[in-house]
PDB file of C-alpha atoms in Angstrom:
ATOM      1  CA  MET A 278     114.684 145.297  75.412  1.00 58.00           C
ATOM      2  CA  ASN A 279     114.163 142.288  77.784  1.00 67.00           C
ATOM      3  CA  LEU A 280     110.598 143.006  78.866  1.00 69.00           C
ATOM      4  CA  LEU A 281     108.585 140.490  80.848  1.00 68.00           C
ATOM      5  CA  LYS A 282     105.560 139.192  78.968  1.00 69.00           C
ATOM      6  CA  MET A 283     102.556 138.185  81.055  1.00 66.00           C
ATOM      7  CA  ASP A 284      99.366 136.532  79.850  1.00 64.00           C
ATOM      8  CA  PHE A 285      96.273 137.302  81.883  1.00 60.00           C
ATOM      9  CA  LEU A 286      93.398 134.950  81.256  1.00 58.00           C
ATOM     10  CA  SER A 287      89.805 135.636  82.095  1.00 63.00           C
ATOM     11  CA  LEU A 288      88.646 132.440  83.742  1.00 69.00           C
ATOM     12  CA  HIS A 289      84.999 131.644  84.210  1.00 73.00           C
ATOM     13  CA  THR A 290      86.064 128.587  86.210  1.00 73.00           C
ATOM     14  CA  LEU A 291      87.939 130.782  88.699  1.00 74.00           C
ATOM     15  CA  SER A 292      84.724 132.692  89.387  1.00 80.00           C
ATOM     16  CA  ILE A 293      82.941 129.396  90.027  1.00 77.00           C
ATOM     17  CA  VAL A 294      85.652 128.323  92.481  1.00 73.00           C
ATOM     18  CA  LYS A 295      85.455 131.683  94.259  1.00 77.00           C
ATOM     19  CA  LEU A 296      81.684 131.414  94.629  1.00 79.00           C
ATOM     20  CA  THR A 297      81.974 127.807  95.798  1.00 77.00           C
ATOM     21  CA  LEU A 298      84.491 128.738  98.499  1.00 73.00           C
ATOM     22  CA  LYS A 299      82.261 131.610  99.558  1.00 76.00           C
ATOM     23  CA  ASP A 300      79.260 129.285  99.732  1.00 73.00           C
ATOM     24  CA  ILE A 301      80.978 126.703 101.918  1.00 72.00           C
ATOM     25  CA  LYS A 302      82.363 129.530 104.080  1.00 64.00           C
ATOM     26  CA  LYS A 303      85.770 128.009 104.684  1.00 62.00           C
ATOM     27  CA  ASN A 304      89.120 128.121 103.023  1.00 59.00           C
ATOM     28  CA  VAL A 305      89.694 124.526 101.957  1.00 57.00           C
ATOM     29  CA  LEU A 306      92.738 125.400  99.869  1.00 58.00           C
ATOM     30  CA  ILE A 307      94.966 125.513 102.945  1.00 63.00           C
ATOM     31  CA  ASN A 308      94.330 121.835 103.718  1.00 68.00           C
ATOM     32  CA  MET A 309      94.156 120.603 100.136  1.00 72.00           C
ATOM     33  CA  SER A 310      96.202 117.470  99.470  1.00 80.00           C
ATOM     34  CA  LEU A 311      98.021 116.941  96.188  1.00 84.00           C
ATOM     35  CA  LYS A 312      97.731 113.181  96.805  1.00 90.00           C
ATOM     36  CA  ASP A 313      93.945 112.844  97.248  1.00 90.00           C
ATOM     37  CA  LYS A 314      93.050 109.432  95.767  1.00 94.00           C
ATOM     38  CA  LYS A 315      89.415 110.414  95.243  1.00 94.00           C
ATOM     39  CA  VAL A 316      90.493 113.374  93.123  1.00 93.00           C
ATOM     40  CA  PHE A 317      92.879 111.246  91.064  1.00 96.00           C
ATOM     41  CA  ASN A 318      90.131 108.670  90.518  1.00 97.00           C
ATOM     42  CA  LEU A 319      88.015 111.422  88.952  1.00 97.00           C
ATOM     43  CA  PHE A 320      90.889 112.356  86.640  1.00 97.00           C
ATOM     44  CA  LYS A 321      91.497 108.678  85.772  1.00 98.00           C
ATOM     45  CA  LYS A 322      87.866 108.379  84.672  1.00 98.00           C
ATOM     46  CA  GLY A 323      87.960 111.659  82.750  1.00 97.00           C
ATOM     47  CA  ASN A 324      85.367 113.209  85.076  1.00 97.00           C
ATOM     48  CA  THR A 325      86.846 116.681  84.729  1.00 96.00           C
ATOM     49  CA  LYS A 326      83.928 118.889  83.735  1.00 92.00           C
ATOM     50  CA  GLY A 327      84.549 122.343  85.164  1.00 86.00           C
ATOM     51  CA  ILE A 328      88.302 121.803  85.571  1.00 91.00           C
ATOM     52  CA  PHE A 329      90.109 124.373  83.442  1.00 88.00           C
ATOM     53  CA  GLN A 330      92.279 122.856  80.693  1.00 94.00           C
ATOM     54  CA  PHE A 331      91.026 119.338  81.481  1.00 96.00           C
ATOM     55  CA  GLU A 332      87.483 119.692  80.119  1.00 93.00           C
ATOM     56  CA  SER A 333      87.883 118.867  76.424  1.00 95.00           C
ATOM     57  CA  LYS A 334      86.998 115.454  75.040  1.00 96.00           C
ATOM     58  CA  GLY A 335      90.535 115.043  73.694  1.00 97.00           C
ATOM     59  CA  ILE A 336      92.323 115.602  76.987  1.00 98.00           C
ATOM     60  CA  LYS A 337      89.758 113.433  78.811  1.00 98.00           C
ATOM     61  CA  ASN A 338      90.682 110.540  76.503  1.00 98.00           C
ATOM     62  CA  PHE A 339      94.358 111.044  77.339  1.00 98.00           C
ATOM     63  CA  LEU A 340      93.546 111.237  81.069  1.00 98.00           C
ATOM     64  CA  ILE A 341      91.858 107.841  80.871  1.00 98.00           C
ATOM     65  CA  LYS A 342      94.862 106.363  79.010  1.00 97.00           C
ATOM     66  CA  LEU A 343      97.381 108.010  81.356  1.00 98.00           C
ATOM     67  CA  SER A 344      95.553 107.083  84.561  1.00 98.00           C
ATOM     68  CA  PRO A 345      97.369 109.826  86.523  1.00 98.00           C
ATOM     69  CA  ASN A 346      98.284 108.993  90.094  1.00 95.00           C
ATOM     70  CA  ASN A 347     100.359 112.042  90.965  1.00 95.00           C
ATOM     71  CA  PHE A 348     100.315 115.783  90.438  1.00 94.00           C
ATOM     72  CA  ASN A 349     103.353 115.659  88.130  1.00 96.00           C
ATOM     73  CA  ASP A 350     101.369 113.550  85.645  1.00 97.00           C
ATOM     74  CA  LEU A 351      98.691 116.249  85.484  1.00 97.00           C
ATOM     75  CA  ILE A 352     101.253 119.008  85.012  1.00 97.00           C
ATOM     76  CA  ALA A 353     103.005 117.036  82.259  1.00 98.00           C
ATOM     77  CA  LEU A 354      99.770 116.204  80.436  1.00 98.00           C
ATOM     78  CA  ASN A 355      98.705 119.840  80.591  1.00 97.00           C
ATOM     79  CA  ALA A 356     102.060 120.892  79.103  1.00 97.00           C
ATOM     80  CA  LEU A 357     101.979 118.198  76.414  1.00 98.00           C
ATOM     81  CA  TYR A 358      98.394 118.853  75.341  1.00 97.00           C
ATOM     82  CA  ARG A 359      99.443 121.599  72.935  1.00 94.00           C
ATOM     83  CA  PRO A 360      99.677 121.578  69.124  1.00 92.00           C
ATOM     84  CA  GLY A 361     103.444 120.906  68.991  1.00 88.00           C
ATOM     85  CA  PRO A 362     104.129 118.465  71.835  1.00 94.00           C
ATOM     86  CA  ILE A 363     100.806 116.573  71.686  1.00 97.00           C
ATOM     87  CA  LYS A 364     102.585 113.918  69.607  1.00 96.00           C
ATOM     88  CA  TYR A 365     104.592 112.934  72.708  1.00 96.00           C
ATOM     89  CA  ILE A 366     101.628 112.115  74.971  1.00 97.00           C
ATOM     90  CA  ASN A 367     101.403 108.450  73.970  1.00 96.00           C
ATOM     91  CA  LYS A 368     105.179 108.115  74.378  1.00 95.00           C
ATOM     92  CA  TYR A 369     104.900 109.651  77.877  1.00 96.00           C
ATOM     93  CA  ILE A 370     102.103 107.231  78.803  1.00 96.00           C
ATOM     94  CA  TYR A 371     104.018 104.231  77.448  1.00 95.00           C
ATOM     95  CA  ARG A 372     107.188 105.166  79.296  1.00 94.00           C
ATOM     96  CA  LYS A 373     105.329 105.782  82.547  1.00 95.00           C
ATOM     97  CA  TYR A 374     104.376 102.114  82.638  1.00 92.00           C
ATOM     98  CA  ASN A 375     107.552 100.704  81.017  1.00 87.00           C
ATOM     99  CA  LYS A 376     110.317 102.561  82.860  1.00 72.00           C
ATOM    100  CA  LYS A 377     113.005  99.969  82.194  1.00 74.00           C
ATOM    101  CA  LYS A 378     112.813 100.779  78.466  1.00 80.00           C
ATOM    102  CA  ILE A 379     113.864 104.429  78.933  1.00 91.00           C
ATOM    103  CA  LYS A 380     117.276 105.167  77.437  1.00 92.00           C
ATOM    104  CA  TYR A 381     118.969 108.516  77.890  1.00 95.00           C
ATOM    105  CA  ASP A 382     121.219 109.877  75.165  1.00 96.00           C
ATOM    106  CA  LEU A 383     123.695 111.006  77.833  1.00 97.00           C
ATOM    107  CA  PRO A 384     123.841 109.739  81.435  1.00 96.00           C
ATOM    108  CA  ILE A 385     123.578 113.308  82.815  1.00 96.00           C
ATOM    109  CA  MET A 386     120.155 113.663  81.169  1.00 98.00           C
ATOM    110  CA  LYS A 387     118.574 111.158  83.556  1.00 96.00           C
ATOM    111  CA  LYS A 388     118.894 113.598  86.449  1.00 96.00           C
ATOM    112  CA  TYR A 389     116.819 116.199  84.592  1.00 97.00           C
ATOM    113  CA  LEU A 390     114.409 113.954  82.680  1.00 97.00           C
ATOM    114  CA  LYS A 391     113.689 111.146  85.143  1.00 95.00           C
ATOM    115  CA  ASN A 392     110.392 112.677  86.337  1.00 95.00           C
ATOM    116  CA  THR A 393     109.177 113.085  82.743  1.00 96.00           C
ATOM    117  CA  TYR A 394     110.262 109.578  81.709  1.00 95.00           C
ATOM    118  CA  GLY A 395     113.119 110.757  79.498  1.00 95.00           C
ATOM    119  CA  ILE A 396     111.035 113.250  77.528  1.00 96.00           C
ATOM    120  CA  ILE A 397     111.910 116.947  77.418  1.00 96.00           C
ATOM    121  CA  ILE A 398     108.595 118.613  78.251  1.00 96.00           C
ATOM    122  CA  TYR A 399     109.392 121.884  79.978  1.00 96.00           C
ATOM    123  CA  GLN A 400     111.382 124.919  78.888  1.00 94.00           C
ATOM    124  CA  GLU A 401     113.289 124.721  82.157  1.00 96.00           C
ATOM    125  CA  GLN A 402     114.561 121.271  81.177  1.00 97.00           C
ATOM    126  CA  VAL A 403     115.903 122.666  77.892  1.00 97.00           C
ATOM    127  CA  MET A 404     117.636 125.453  79.780  1.00 97.00           C
ATOM    128  CA  LEU A 405     119.178 123.149  82.391  1.00 98.00           C
ATOM    129  CA  LEU A 406     120.329 120.606  79.823  1.00 98.00           C
ATOM    130  CA  SER A 407     121.960 123.289  77.687  1.00 98.00           C
ATOM    131  CA  ARG A 408     123.920 124.365  80.753  1.00 98.00           C
ATOM    132  CA  VAL A 409     125.115 120.932  81.859  1.00 98.00           C
ATOM    133  CA  ILE A 410     125.748 119.466  78.413  1.00 98.00           C
ATOM    134  CA  SER A 411     127.203 122.470  76.600  1.00 98.00           C
ATOM    135  CA  SER A 412     128.163 124.884  79.393  1.00 98.00           C
ATOM    136  CA  PHE A 413     125.640 127.542  78.369  1.00 98.00           C
ATOM    137  CA  ASN A 414     125.374 130.370  80.863  1.00 98.00           C
ATOM    138  CA  LYS A 415     121.943 131.468  82.109  1.00 97.00           C
ATOM    139  CA  LYS A 416     121.591 134.158  79.464  1.00 97.00           C
ATOM    140  CA  GLU A 417     122.471 131.760  76.643  1.00 97.00           C
ATOM    141  CA  SER A 418     120.057 129.112  77.892  1.00 97.00           C
ATOM    142  CA  ASP A 419     117.327 131.756  78.066  1.00 96.00           C
ATOM    143  CA  ILE A 420     118.101 132.870  74.499  1.00 97.00           C
ATOM    144  CA  LEU A 421     117.746 129.225  73.436  1.00 96.00           C
ATOM    145  CA  ARG A 422     114.388 129.015  75.215  1.00 95.00           C
ATOM    146  CA  LEU A 423     113.173 132.205  73.547  1.00 94.00           C
ATOM    147  CA  ALA A 424     114.356 131.055  70.114  1.00 95.00           C
ATOM    148  CA  MET A 425     112.469 127.790  70.521  1.00 93.00           C
ATOM    149  CA  GLY A 426     109.327 129.523  71.754  1.00 89.00           C
ATOM    150  CA  LYS A 427     109.345 132.049  68.915  1.00 91.00           C
ATOM    151  CA  LYS A 428     110.460 129.418  66.371  1.00 91.00           C
ATOM    152  CA  ASN A 429     113.245 131.764  65.291  1.00 95.00           C
ATOM    153  CA  ILE A 430     115.067 129.463  62.852  1.00 96.00           C
ATOM    154  CA  ASN A 431     118.102 131.726  62.364  1.00 96.00           C
ATOM    155  CA  LEU A 432     118.664 132.084  66.091  1.00 96.00           C
ATOM    156  CA  LEU A 433     117.936 128.380  66.658  1.00 96.00           C
ATOM    157  CA  ASN A 434     120.623 127.430  64.136  1.00 96.00           C
ATOM    158  CA  LYS A 435     123.096 129.761  65.842  1.00 97.00           C
ATOM    159  CA  MET A 436     122.265 128.267  69.258  1.00 97.00           C
ATOM    160  CA  LYS A 437     122.402 124.733  67.820  1.00 96.00           C
ATOM    161  CA  ASN A 438     125.962 125.338  66.635  1.00 97.00           C
ATOM    162  CA  LYS A 439     126.892 126.767  70.032  1.00 98.00           C
ATOM    163  CA  PHE A 440     125.259 123.746  71.740  1.00 98.00           C
ATOM    164  CA  ILE A 441     127.179 121.278  69.544  1.00 98.00           C
ATOM    165  CA  GLN A 442     130.514 123.068  70.015  1.00 98.00           C
ATOM    166  CA  GLY A 443     130.009 123.367  73.776  1.00 98.00           C
ATOM    167  CA  GLY A 444     129.063 119.700  74.028  1.00 98.00           C
ATOM    168  CA  ILE A 445     132.138 118.651  72.051  1.00 98.00           C
ATOM    169  CA  LYS A 446     134.327 120.733  74.388  1.00 98.00           C
ATOM    170  CA  ASN A 447     132.708 118.819  77.263  1.00 98.00           C
ATOM    171  CA  ASN A 448     133.691 115.512  75.621  1.00 97.00           C
ATOM    172  CA  HIS A 449     130.219 114.494  74.424  1.00 98.00           C
ATOM    173  CA  ASN A 450     129.780 112.542  71.197  1.00 97.00           C
ATOM    174  CA  LYS A 451     129.035 114.821  68.228  1.00 97.00           C
ATOM    175  CA  ASN A 452     126.379 112.476  66.776  1.00 97.00           C
ATOM    176  CA  ILE A 453     124.550 112.299  70.089  1.00 97.00           C
ATOM    177  CA  LEU A 454     124.644 116.089  70.377  1.00 97.00           C
ATOM    178  CA  TYR A 455     123.032 116.415  66.942  1.00 96.00           C
ATOM    179  CA  LYS A 456     120.356 113.916  67.988  1.00 95.00           C
ATOM    180  CA  ILE A 457     119.572 115.910  71.131  1.00 92.00           C
TER     181      ILE A 457
END
């Protein structure tokens, strides 16, 4: 049926931001920097009360360990702070500060995983890697993404076989493909 699913969240924090902008009577969002050191210092200290998805004690502890200094770190931590991928947060933090230790299973993976220190974090990375490693088309890579998201084991096994066969056709090592 291929329908688009959208999640609409009711955000109390958004109402606070709206009222704050109204109170200061100017639109500061236009001039907002994604590199503001003062803002990153607050994140590094875990001073994130009132910041949606960065308020919990658990994520504050990871913020302090991560010591984010760029917007990509915040995006990655937000994506990793979920029941499944949470186990990769410490690995992400370690690799951020020990870049020379990062080894990619295939050289082509560096192009797509460099900004996440060799860790597949985003669905888009899965889709891109399936295309370049195993010659998936856009529809196939989207089916893979959906199968992973829905944890559809039967479909995942089918896509795994297709991934392995496509990778072999592209002269990649079978054992490495299974590892990926």
